[in-house]
C-alpha positions as a printed NumPy array, in Angstrom:
array([[ 23.517, -13.501,  -3.753],
       [ 21.056, -10.63 ,  -3.593],
       [ 18.797,  -9.143,  -6.214],
       [ 16.827,  -5.957,  -6.025],
       [ 13.569,  -5.309,  -7.819],
       [ 11.268,  -2.313,  -7.76 ],
       [  7.512,  -2.59 ,  -7.909],
       [  5.053,   0.231,  -8.251],
       [  2.081,   0.187,  -5.908],
       [ -0.235,   3.057,  -5.044],
       [  2.058,   5.429,  -6.935],
       [  4.868,   4.85 ,  -4.437],
       [  8.115,   3.059,  -5.144],
       [  9.072,   0.074,  -3.048],
       [ 12.428,  -1.647,  -2.9  ],
       [ 12.555,  -5.395,  -2.363],
       [ 15.725,  -7.055,  -1.138],
       [ 15.769, -10.793,  -1.779],
       [ 18.469, -13.275,  -0.822],
       [ 18.348, -16.497,  -2.836],
       [ 20.208, -19.686,  -1.981],
       [ 21.259, -21.057,  -5.357],
       [ 22.088, -24.538,  -4.068],
       [ 18.596, -25.221,  -2.722],
       [ 16.806, -22.765,  -5.054],
       [ 14.98 , -21.198,  -2.119],
       [ 14.438, -17.677,  -0.874],
       [ 16.421, -17.353,   2.339],
       [ 15.587, -13.768,   3.264],
       [ 13.435, -10.962,   1.922],
       [ 12.494,  -7.505,   3.055],
       [ 10.29 ,  -4.823,   1.596],
       [ 11.658,  -1.416,   2.472],
       [  9.788,   1.871,   2.145],
       [ 10.923,   5.152,   3.647],
       [ 13.702,   3.372,   5.565],
       [ 11.141,   1.143,   7.252],
       [ 10.998,  -2.61 ,   6.92 ],
       [  7.509,  -3.828,   6.113],
       [  8.654,  -7.428,   5.855],
       [  6.674, -10.608,   5.639],
       [  3.227,  -9.14 ,   4.951],
       [  4.285,  -8.904,   1.299],
       [  5.21 , -12.567,   0.992],
       [  2.961, -13.105,  -2.017],
       [  4.736, -10.32 ,  -3.918],
       [  8.132, -11.783,  -3.124],
       [  7.073, -15.293,  -4.092],
       [  5.798, -13.912,  -7.392],
       [  9.172, -12.32 ,  -8.012],
       [ 10.986, -15.512,  -7.064],
       [  9.118, -17.377,  -9.795],
       [ 10.919, -15.022, -12.169],
       [ 14.248, -15.621, -10.397],
       [ 14.016, -19.342, -11.171],
       [ 14.557, -18.569, -14.847],
       [ 17.653, -16.545, -13.872],
       [ 19.252, -19.295, -11.773],
       [ 21.059, -20.817, -14.74 ],
       [ 22.56 , -17.45 , -15.661],
       [ 23.583, -16.714, -12.075],
       [ 25.217, -20.096, -11.607],
       [ 27.18 , -19.706, -14.838],
       [ 28.571, -16.412, -13.503],
       [ 29.779, -17.931, -10.231]])
C-alpha cells in the first residue's frame, strides 16, 4: 500500500513515496524524490511527521481492503 504526498520546501516541489505495512502499522519504505534523484533517508523526520497523519487513515485503508 503506497501513498504519495507533496510538500513544499524552498519553493520546490518534492514527491514522497511511502510504503506502509498495515498489519504492523509501520513505515516499511520511504523515498524522497526530486528531479528523478532519490534523496532518501536524510528526510526521515519529514516522513515520520507524515506517518503520524497516516495513522488516522489506517482505519479507512483497512476498511477498503
